[in-house]
Coordinates of C-alpha atoms and ligand atoms in Angstrom, one line a residue:
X1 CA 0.0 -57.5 -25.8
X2 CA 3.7 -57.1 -26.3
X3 CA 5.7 -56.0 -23.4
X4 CA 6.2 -51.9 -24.3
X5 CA 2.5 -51.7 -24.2
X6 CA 2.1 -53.4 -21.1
X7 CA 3.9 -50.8 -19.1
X8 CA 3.2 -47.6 -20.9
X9 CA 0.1 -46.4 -19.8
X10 CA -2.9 -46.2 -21.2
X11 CA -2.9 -42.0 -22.2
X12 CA 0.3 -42.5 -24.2
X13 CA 0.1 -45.6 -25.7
X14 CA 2.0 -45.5 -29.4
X15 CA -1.0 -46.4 -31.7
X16 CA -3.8 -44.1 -29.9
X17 CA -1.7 -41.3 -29.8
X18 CA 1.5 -41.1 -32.3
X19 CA 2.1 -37.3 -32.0
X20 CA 2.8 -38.1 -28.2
X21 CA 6.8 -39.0 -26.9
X22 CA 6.7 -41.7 -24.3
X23 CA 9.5 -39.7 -23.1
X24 CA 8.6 -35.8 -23.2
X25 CA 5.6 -35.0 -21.0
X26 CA 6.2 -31.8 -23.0
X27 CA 2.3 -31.5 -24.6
X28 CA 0.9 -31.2 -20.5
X29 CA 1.1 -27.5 -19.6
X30 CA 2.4 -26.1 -16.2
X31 CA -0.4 -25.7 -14.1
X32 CA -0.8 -21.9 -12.7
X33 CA -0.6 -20.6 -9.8
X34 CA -3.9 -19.9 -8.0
X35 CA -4.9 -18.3 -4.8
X36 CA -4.8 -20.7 -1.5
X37 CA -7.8 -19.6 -0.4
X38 CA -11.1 -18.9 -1.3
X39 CA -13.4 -15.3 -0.3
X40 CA -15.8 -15.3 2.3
X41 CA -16.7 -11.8 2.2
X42 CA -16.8 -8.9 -0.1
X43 CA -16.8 -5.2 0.3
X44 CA -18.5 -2.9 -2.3
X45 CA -16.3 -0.3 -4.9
X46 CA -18.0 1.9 -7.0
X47 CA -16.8 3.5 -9.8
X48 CA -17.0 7.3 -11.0
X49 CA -17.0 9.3 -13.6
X50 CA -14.1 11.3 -15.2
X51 CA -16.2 14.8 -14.5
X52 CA -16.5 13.7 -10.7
X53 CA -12.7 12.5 -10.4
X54 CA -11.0 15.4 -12.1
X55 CA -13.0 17.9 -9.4
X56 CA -12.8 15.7 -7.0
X57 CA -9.1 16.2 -7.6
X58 CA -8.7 20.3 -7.6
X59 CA -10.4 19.9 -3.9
X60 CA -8.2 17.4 -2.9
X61 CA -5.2 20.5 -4.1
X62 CA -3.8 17.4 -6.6
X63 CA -2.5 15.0 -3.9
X64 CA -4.0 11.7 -3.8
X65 CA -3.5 11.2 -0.3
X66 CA -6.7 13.8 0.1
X67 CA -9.1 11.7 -2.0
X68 CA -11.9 10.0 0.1
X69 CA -11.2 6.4 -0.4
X70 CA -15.3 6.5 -1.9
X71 CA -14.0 8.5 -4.5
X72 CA -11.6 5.5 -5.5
X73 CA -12.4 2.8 -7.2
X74 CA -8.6 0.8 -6.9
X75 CA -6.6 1.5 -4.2
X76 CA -2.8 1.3 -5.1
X77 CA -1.7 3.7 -2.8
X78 CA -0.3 1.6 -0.4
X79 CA 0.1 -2.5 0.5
X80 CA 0.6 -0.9 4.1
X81 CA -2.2 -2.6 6.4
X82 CA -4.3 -2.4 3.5
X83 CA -5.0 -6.0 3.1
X84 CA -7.2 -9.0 4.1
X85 CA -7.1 -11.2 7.0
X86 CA -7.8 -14.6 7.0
X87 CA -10.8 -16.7 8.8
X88 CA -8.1 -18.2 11.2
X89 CA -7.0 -14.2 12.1
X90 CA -10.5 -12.9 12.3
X91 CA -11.3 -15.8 15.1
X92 CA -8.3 -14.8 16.8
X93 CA -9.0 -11.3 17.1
X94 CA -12.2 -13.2 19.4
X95 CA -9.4 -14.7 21.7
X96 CA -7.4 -11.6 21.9
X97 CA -6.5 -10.9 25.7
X98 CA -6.5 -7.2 26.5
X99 CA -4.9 -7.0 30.0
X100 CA -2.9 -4.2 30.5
X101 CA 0.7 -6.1 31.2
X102 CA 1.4 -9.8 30.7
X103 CA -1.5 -10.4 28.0
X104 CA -1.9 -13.6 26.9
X105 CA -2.0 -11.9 23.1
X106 CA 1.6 -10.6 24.1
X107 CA 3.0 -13.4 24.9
X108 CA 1.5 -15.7 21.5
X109 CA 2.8 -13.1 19.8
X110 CA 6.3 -13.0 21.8
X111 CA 6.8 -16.8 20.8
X112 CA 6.2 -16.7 17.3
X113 CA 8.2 -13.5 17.0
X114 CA 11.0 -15.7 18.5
X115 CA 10.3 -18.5 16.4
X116 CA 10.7 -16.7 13.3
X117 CA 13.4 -14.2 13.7
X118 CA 15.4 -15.9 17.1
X119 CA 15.1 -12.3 18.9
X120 CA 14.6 -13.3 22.3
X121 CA 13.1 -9.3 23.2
X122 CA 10.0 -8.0 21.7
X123 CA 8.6 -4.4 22.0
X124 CA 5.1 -3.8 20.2
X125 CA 4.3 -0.5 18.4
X126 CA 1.6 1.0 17.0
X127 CA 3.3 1.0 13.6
X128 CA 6.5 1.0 11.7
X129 CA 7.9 4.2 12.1
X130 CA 6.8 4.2 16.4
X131 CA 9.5 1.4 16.0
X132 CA 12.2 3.5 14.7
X133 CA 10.8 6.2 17.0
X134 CA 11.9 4.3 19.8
X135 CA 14.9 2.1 18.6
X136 CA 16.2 5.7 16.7
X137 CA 15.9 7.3 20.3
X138 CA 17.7 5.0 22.0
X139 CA 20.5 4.2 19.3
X140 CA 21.1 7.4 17.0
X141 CA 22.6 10.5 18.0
X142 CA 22.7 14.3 16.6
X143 CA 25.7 13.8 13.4
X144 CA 25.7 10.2 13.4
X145 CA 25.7 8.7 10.1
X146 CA 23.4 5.1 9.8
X147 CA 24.4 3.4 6.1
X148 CA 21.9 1.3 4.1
X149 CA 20.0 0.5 1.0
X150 CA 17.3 3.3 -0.1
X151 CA 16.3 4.0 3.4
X152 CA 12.3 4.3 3.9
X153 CA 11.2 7.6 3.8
X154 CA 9.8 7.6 7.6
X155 CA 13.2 6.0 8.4
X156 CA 15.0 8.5 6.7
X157 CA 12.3 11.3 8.6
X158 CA 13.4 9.3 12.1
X159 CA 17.4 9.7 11.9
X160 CA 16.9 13.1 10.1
X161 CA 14.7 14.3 12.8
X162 CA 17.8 14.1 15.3
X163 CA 19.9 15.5 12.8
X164 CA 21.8 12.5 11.7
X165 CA 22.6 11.5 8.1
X166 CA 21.5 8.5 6.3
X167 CA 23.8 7.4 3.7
X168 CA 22.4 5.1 0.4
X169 CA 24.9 2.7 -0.1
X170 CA 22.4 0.5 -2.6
X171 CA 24.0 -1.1 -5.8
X172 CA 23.8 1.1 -9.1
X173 CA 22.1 -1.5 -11.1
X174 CA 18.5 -0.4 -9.3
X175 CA 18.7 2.8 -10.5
X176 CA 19.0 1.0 -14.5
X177 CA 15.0 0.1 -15.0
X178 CA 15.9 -2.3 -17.5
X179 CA 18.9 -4.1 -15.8
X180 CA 17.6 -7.4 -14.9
X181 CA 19.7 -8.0 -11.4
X182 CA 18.0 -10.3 -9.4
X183 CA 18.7 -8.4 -6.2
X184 CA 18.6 -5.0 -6.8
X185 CA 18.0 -3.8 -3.0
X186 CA 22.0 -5.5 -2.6
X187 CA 24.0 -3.2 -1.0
X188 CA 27.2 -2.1 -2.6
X189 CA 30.0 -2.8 -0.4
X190 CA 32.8 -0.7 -1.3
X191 CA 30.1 2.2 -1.1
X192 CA 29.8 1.2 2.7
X193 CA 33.0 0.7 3.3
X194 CA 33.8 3.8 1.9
X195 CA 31.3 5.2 4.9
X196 CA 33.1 2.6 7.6
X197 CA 36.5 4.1 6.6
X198 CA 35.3 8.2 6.2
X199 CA 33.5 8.4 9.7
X200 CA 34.9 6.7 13.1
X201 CA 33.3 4.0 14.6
X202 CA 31.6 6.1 17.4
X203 CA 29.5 7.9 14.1
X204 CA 27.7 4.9 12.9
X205 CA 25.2 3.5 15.8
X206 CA 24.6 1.0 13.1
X207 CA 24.1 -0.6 9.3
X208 CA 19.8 -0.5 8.4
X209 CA 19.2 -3.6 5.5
X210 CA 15.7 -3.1 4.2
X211 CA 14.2 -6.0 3.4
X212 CA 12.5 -6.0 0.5
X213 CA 13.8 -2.7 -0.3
X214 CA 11.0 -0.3 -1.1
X215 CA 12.2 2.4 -2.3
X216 CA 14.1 0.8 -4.9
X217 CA 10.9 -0.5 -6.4
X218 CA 10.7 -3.2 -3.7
X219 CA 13.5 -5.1 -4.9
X220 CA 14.9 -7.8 -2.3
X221 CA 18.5 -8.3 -0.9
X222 CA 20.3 -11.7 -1.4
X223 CA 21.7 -13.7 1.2
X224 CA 24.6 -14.0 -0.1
X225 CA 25.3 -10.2 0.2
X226 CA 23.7 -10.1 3.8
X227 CA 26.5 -12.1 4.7
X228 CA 28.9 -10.2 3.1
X229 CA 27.7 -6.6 4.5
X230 CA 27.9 -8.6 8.3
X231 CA 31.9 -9.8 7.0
X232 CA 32.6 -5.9 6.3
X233 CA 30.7 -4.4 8.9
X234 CA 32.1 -7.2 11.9
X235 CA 35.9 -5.8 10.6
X236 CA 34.7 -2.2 11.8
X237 CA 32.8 -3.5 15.2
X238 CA 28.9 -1.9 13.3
X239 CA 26.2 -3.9 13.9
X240 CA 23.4 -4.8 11.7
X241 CA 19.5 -4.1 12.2
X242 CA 16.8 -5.2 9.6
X243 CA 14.0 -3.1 8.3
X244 CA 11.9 -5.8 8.1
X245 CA 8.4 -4.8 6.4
X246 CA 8.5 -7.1 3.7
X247 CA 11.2 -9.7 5.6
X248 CA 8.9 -12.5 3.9
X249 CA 8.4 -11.3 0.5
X250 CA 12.1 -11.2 0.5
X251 CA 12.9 -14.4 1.9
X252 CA 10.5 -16.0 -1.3
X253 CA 13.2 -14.1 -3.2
X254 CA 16.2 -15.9 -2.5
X255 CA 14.5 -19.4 -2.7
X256 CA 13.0 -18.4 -5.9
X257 CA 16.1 -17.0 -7.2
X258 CA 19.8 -17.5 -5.2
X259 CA 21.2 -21.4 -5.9
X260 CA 21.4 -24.0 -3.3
X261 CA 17.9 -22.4 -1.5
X262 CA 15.7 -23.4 -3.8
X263 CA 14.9 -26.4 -1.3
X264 CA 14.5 -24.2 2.0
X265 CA 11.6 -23.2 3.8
X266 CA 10.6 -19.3 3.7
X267 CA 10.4 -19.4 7.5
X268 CA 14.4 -21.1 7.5
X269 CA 15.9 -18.7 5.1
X270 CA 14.4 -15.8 7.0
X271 CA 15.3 -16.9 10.5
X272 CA 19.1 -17.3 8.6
X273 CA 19.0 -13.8 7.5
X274 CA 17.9 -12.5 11.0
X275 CA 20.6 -14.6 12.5
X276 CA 23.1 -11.9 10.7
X277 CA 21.8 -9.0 12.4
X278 CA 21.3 -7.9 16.2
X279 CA 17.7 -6.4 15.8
X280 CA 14.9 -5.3 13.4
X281 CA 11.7 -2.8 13.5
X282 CA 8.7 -4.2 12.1
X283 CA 6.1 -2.6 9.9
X284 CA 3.0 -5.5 10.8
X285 CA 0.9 -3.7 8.3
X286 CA 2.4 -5.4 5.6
X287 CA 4.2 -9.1 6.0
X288 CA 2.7 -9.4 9.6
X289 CA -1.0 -8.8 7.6
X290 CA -2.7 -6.9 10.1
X291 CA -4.1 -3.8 9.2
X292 CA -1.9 -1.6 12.2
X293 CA 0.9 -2.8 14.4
X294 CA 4.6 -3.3 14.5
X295 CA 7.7 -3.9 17.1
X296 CA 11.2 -4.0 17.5
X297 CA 12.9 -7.8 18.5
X298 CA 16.7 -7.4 19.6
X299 CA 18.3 -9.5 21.6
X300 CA 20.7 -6.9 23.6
X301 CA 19.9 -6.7 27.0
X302 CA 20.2 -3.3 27.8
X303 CA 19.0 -1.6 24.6
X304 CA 16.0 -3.7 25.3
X305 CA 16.1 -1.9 28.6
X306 CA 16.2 1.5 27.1
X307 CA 13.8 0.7 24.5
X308 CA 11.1 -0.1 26.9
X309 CA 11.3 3.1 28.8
X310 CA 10.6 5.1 25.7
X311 CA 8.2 2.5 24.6
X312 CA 6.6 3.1 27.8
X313 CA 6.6 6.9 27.2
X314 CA 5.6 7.0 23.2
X315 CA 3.4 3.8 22.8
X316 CA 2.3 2.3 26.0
X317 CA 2.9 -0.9 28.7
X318 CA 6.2 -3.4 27.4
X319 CA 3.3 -5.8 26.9
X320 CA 1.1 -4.3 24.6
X321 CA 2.7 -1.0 23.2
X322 CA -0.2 0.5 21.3
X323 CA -1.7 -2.8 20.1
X324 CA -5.0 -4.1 21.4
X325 CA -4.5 -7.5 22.8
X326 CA -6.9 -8.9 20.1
X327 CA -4.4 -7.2 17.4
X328 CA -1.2 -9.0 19.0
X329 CA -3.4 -12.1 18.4
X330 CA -3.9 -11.6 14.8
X331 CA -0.2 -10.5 14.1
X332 CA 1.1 -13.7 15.7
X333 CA -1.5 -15.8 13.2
X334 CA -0.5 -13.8 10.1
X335 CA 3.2 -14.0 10.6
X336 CA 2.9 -17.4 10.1
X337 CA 0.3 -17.2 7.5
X338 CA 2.8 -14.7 5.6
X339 CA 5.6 -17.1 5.7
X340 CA 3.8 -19.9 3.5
X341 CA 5.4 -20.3 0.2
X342 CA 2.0 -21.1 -1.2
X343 CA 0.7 -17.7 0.2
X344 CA 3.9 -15.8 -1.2
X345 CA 3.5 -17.6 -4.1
X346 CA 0.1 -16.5 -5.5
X347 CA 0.9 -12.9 -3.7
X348 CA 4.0 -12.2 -5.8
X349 CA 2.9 -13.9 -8.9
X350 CA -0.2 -11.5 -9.0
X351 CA 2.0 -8.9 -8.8
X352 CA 4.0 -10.0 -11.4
X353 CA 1.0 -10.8 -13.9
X354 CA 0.2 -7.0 -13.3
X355 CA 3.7 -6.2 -14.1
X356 CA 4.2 -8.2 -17.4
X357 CA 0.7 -6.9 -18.7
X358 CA 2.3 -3.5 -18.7
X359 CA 5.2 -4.9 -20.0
X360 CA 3.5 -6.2 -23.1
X361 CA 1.9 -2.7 -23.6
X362 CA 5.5 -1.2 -23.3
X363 CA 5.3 0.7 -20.7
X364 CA 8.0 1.3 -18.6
X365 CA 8.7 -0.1 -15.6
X366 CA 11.3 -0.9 -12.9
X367 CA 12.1 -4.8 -14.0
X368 CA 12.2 -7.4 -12.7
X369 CA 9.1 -6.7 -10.9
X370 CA 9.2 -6.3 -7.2
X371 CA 7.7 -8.0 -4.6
X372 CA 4.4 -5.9 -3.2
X373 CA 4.4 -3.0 -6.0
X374 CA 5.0 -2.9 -10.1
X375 CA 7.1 0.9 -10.5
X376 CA 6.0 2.8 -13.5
X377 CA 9.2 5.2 -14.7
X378 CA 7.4 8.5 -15.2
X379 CA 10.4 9.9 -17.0
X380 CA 10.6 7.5 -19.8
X381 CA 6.5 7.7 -19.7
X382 CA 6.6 11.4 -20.0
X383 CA 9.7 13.2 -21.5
X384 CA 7.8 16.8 -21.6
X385 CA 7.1 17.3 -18.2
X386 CA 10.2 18.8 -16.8
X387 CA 11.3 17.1 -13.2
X388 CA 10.6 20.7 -11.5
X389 CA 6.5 20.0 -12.7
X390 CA 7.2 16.8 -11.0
X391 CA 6.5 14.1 -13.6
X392 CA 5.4 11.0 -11.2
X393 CA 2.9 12.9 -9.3
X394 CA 1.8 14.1 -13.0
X395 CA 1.3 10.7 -14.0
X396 CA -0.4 9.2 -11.0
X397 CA -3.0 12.2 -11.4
X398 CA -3.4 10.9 -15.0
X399 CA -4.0 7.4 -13.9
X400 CA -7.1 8.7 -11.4
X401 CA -8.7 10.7 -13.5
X402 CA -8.3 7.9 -16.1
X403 CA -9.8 5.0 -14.6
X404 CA -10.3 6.1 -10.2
X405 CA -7.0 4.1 -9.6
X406 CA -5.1 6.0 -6.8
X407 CA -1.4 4.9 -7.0
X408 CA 1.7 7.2 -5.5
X409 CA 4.5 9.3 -6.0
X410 CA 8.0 7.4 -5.7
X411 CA 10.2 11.0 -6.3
X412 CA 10.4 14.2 -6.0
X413 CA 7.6 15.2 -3.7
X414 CA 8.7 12.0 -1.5
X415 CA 12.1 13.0 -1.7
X416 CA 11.8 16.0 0.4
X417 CA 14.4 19.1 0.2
X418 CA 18.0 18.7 1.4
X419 CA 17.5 19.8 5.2
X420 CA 20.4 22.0 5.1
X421 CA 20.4 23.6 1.4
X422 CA 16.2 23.5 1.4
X423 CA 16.8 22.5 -1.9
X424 CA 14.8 20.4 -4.2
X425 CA 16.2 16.7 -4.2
X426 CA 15.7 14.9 -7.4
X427 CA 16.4 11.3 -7.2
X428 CA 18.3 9.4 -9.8
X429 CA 14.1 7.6 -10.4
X430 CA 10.8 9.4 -10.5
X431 CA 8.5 6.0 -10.4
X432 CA 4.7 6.0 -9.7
X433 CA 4.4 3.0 -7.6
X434 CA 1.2 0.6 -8.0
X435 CA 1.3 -1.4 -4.6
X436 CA -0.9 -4.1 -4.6
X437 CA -3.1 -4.8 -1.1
X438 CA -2.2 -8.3 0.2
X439 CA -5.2 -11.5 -0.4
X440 CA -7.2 -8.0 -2.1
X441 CA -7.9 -7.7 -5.5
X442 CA -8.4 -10.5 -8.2
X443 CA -6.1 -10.2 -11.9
X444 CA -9.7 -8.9 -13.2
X445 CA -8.6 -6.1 -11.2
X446 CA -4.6 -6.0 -12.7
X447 CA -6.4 -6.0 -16.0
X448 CA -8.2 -3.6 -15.4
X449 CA -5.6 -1.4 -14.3
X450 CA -3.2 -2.2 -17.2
X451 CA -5.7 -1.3 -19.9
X452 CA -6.1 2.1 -18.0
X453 CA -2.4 2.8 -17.9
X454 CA -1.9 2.0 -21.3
X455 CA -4.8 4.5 -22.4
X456 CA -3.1 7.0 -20.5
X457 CA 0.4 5.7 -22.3
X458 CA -1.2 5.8 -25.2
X459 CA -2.3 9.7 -25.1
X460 CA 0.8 10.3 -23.3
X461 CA 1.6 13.4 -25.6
X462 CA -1.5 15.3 -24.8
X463 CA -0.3 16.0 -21.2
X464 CA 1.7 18.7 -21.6
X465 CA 2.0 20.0 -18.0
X466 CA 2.9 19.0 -14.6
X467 CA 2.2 20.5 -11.1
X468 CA 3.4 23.3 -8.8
X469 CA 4.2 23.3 -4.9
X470 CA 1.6 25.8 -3.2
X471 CA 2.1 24.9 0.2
X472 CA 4.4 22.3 1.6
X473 CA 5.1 21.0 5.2
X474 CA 8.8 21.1 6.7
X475 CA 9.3 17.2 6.9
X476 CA 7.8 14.7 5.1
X477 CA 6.0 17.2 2.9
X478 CA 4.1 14.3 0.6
X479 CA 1.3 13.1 2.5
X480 CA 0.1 16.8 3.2
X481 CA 1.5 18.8 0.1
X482 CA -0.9 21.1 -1.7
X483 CA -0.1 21.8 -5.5
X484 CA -1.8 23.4 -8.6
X485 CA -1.6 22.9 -12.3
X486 CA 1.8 24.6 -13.3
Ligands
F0G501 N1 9.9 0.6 6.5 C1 9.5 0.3 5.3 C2 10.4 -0.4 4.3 C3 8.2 0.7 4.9 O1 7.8 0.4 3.6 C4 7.4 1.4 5.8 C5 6.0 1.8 5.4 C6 7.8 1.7 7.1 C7 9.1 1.2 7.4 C8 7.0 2.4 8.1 O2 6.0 1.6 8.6 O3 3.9 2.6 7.9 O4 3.9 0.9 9.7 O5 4.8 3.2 10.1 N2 5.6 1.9 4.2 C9 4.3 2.2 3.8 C10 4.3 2.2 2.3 C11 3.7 3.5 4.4 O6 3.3 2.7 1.7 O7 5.2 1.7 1.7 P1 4.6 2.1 9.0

């Protein structure tokens, strides 16, 4: 045996396999991602037919939020609490300690809270937006102006409410479908120093970074340019608070994608991007994966202070503020459990396997793909409907009656009217937004849903006509909207 062949082994050896370099490993493949885990239980869907969806839909006055989640067959209306807890969260929702004040729930959630953001104070909620409730109360006052990237639309609701302004300071490139910026929820800096330099100091209780940034098609924010808005905004004395619903899927983000944090932990790049702000509000129902909760972390005293009276008014006891002690338990499991890489991992990747299966059928959509949603551009889908028929919430009607997929309206409906002109506000993007549930549905699903978008794509010029506005509410006029065919 010479010497070559002694060390080479066996699978490459030059005479069984000449095609094959010793050198290039080339011929293996990449192995794919797949799920880390494995399901225990299922739950039943049932599809319909198109007769029953498209009456289902006049009774439901054309907005999807009305539909009867039987008369769905996939639900991509929201990723919001929507998704499925693990065998390790549904033993601790056994364990869960429901004392009043001091629960033992409270204070397991307290820690890891602590561990993974370094807030020392925590306040639970019963959701999201009962976080801004109560941090908004505290902090934001009647003209004050509060900066940011695409604030949420409850967010926006919360500062509008006390007749205060929130000001979209997000980088241009998201609103360009087809630019390929790997942080398109980035915050443009001269646009918020432009807002530091127009209003005095007294005016802007604060700077609101949503991470991932939703409304831009849940695009993420780098670290680089968190640092940079915390430079700019410590020169005018604002401080920073996170919107932190997707603080994980965001975090994956900049290891997958900003150089030198490639080698970090999720759970280290996350507590560094906390460590540039003074607070957050939480949204559990989506990176916390519980299906209800939330809370505010801070670590001033004395807002704390003031936080917990109106807690105490809106939500309940310091200790357990809306939760049930068993839920606290499950939060502080799936925090932790949301801030794997191997969980983020197959969670964005299916995402993203959705997104280039549209891609490949050329439909348009908001690229790169974001974390928890793929954005379909309803104005490049359908160039006849004009935006005053409302062309998103044209499409996502199409996309029910086509295959019972229930998806949502990212525009005009969502976008309210000015509150002073009561005008119509059309935003620079009309997307339908396809979020997917978290540990949910498998790519059969994704398949699924691409081939039914691309039959609607594909008899795109058939639909002709959009909707009209029959009744609408005076805030947040989406989720309760009534329209008919225009
Ligand atoms: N902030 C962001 C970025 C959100 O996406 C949401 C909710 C909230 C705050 C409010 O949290 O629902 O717990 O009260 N987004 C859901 C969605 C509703 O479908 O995107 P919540």
């Amino acid at each position: 045996m010479n010497k070559e062949a002694a060390v080479t082994p066996i699978f490459v050896q030059k005479s069984q396999f000449p095609i094959i370099n010793f050198f290039n490993y080339s011929l293996f493949m990449k192995l794919p991602y797949a799920e880390p885990y494995r399901i225990k239980m299922v739950e039943e869907i049932r599809q319909s037919t198109q007769e029953e969806r498209k009456q289902w839909l006049k009774e439901a006055d054309y907005n999807l939020f009305n539909l009867k989640s039987s008369q769905v067959f996939i639900d991509l209306l929201t990723d919001s609490g929507t998704g499925a807890m693990s065998d390790q969260q549904w033993g601790a929702l056994m364990t869960g300690d429901e004392s009043y004040a001091g629960s033992r729930s409270f204070e397991e959630l307290h820690e890891t809270v602590k561990k993974i953001t370094d807030f020392q104070y925590l306040l639970p909620t019963h959701q999201g937006r009962a976080a801004e409730n109560v941090l908004f109360s505290v902090l934001v006052k009647e003209g004050d102006v509060i900066p940011g990237n695409s604030h949420f639309d409850t967010t926006k609701g919360h500062i509008e409410i006390r007749k205060a302004h929130a000001i979209d300071c997000t980088i241009d490139e998201a609103f360009d479908i087809e630019n390929l910026h790997p942080f398109k929820g980035n915050i443009n800096l001269e646009k918020l120093e432009e807002v530091y330099k127009t209003y005095p100091k007294e005016k802007i209780p604060f700077c609101l970074i949503t991470i991932t940034c939703n409304s831009s098609g849940g695009q993420p924010v780098s670290l680089e340019n968190v640092k940079a808005v915390k430079e700019l905004s410590d020169r005018y004395g604002i401080p920073i608070y996170f919107d932190s619903a997707r603080f994980a899927e965001n975090a994956y983000f900049i290891k997958k994608r900003e150089k030198g944090q490639e080698n970090r932990s999720i759970k280290e790049i996350a507590k560094e991007v906390f460590s540039y702000g003074v607070g957050m509000t939480m949204s559990s129902k989506k990176d916390g994966l519980v299906n209800i909760g939330g809370f505010i972390a801070l670590n001033d005293e004395n807002i704390f202070r003031a936080a917990s009276n109106i807690t105490i008014i809106y939500e309940g006891f310091i200790t357990y503020g809306g939760m049930a002690g068993r839920d606290m338990a499950a939060l502080a499991v799936g925090l932790n459990e949301a801030t794997e890489f191997e969980y983020l991992e197959s969670r964005i990747s299916q995402v993203e396997y959705l997104g280039n299966k549209l891609i490949e059928f050329g439909i348009p959509v908001q690229k790169p793909i974001g974390g928890h949603a793929v954005f379909v551009d309803s104005l490049k889908f359908l160039p006849n409907i004009p935006r005053e028929e409302y062309p998103a919430q044209t499409l996502a009607t199409e996309i029910y009656k086509e295959a019972g997929i229930r998806t949502v309206e990212i525009g005009t409906l969502l976008a309210d009217r000015d509150p002073e002109t009561r005008e119509n506000r059309y935003p620079k993007l009309e997307l339908v937004r396809l979020a997917i549930p978290r540990r949910t549905y498998t790519n059969n699903h994704m398949d699924y849903i691409a081939v039914a978008i691309k039959n609607v794509f594909d008899r795109r010029d058939e639909i002709k006509k959009g909707y009209q506005i029959t009744w609408e509410s005076e805030i947040l006029r989406h989720f309760t909207v009534k329209l008919k065919e225009a």
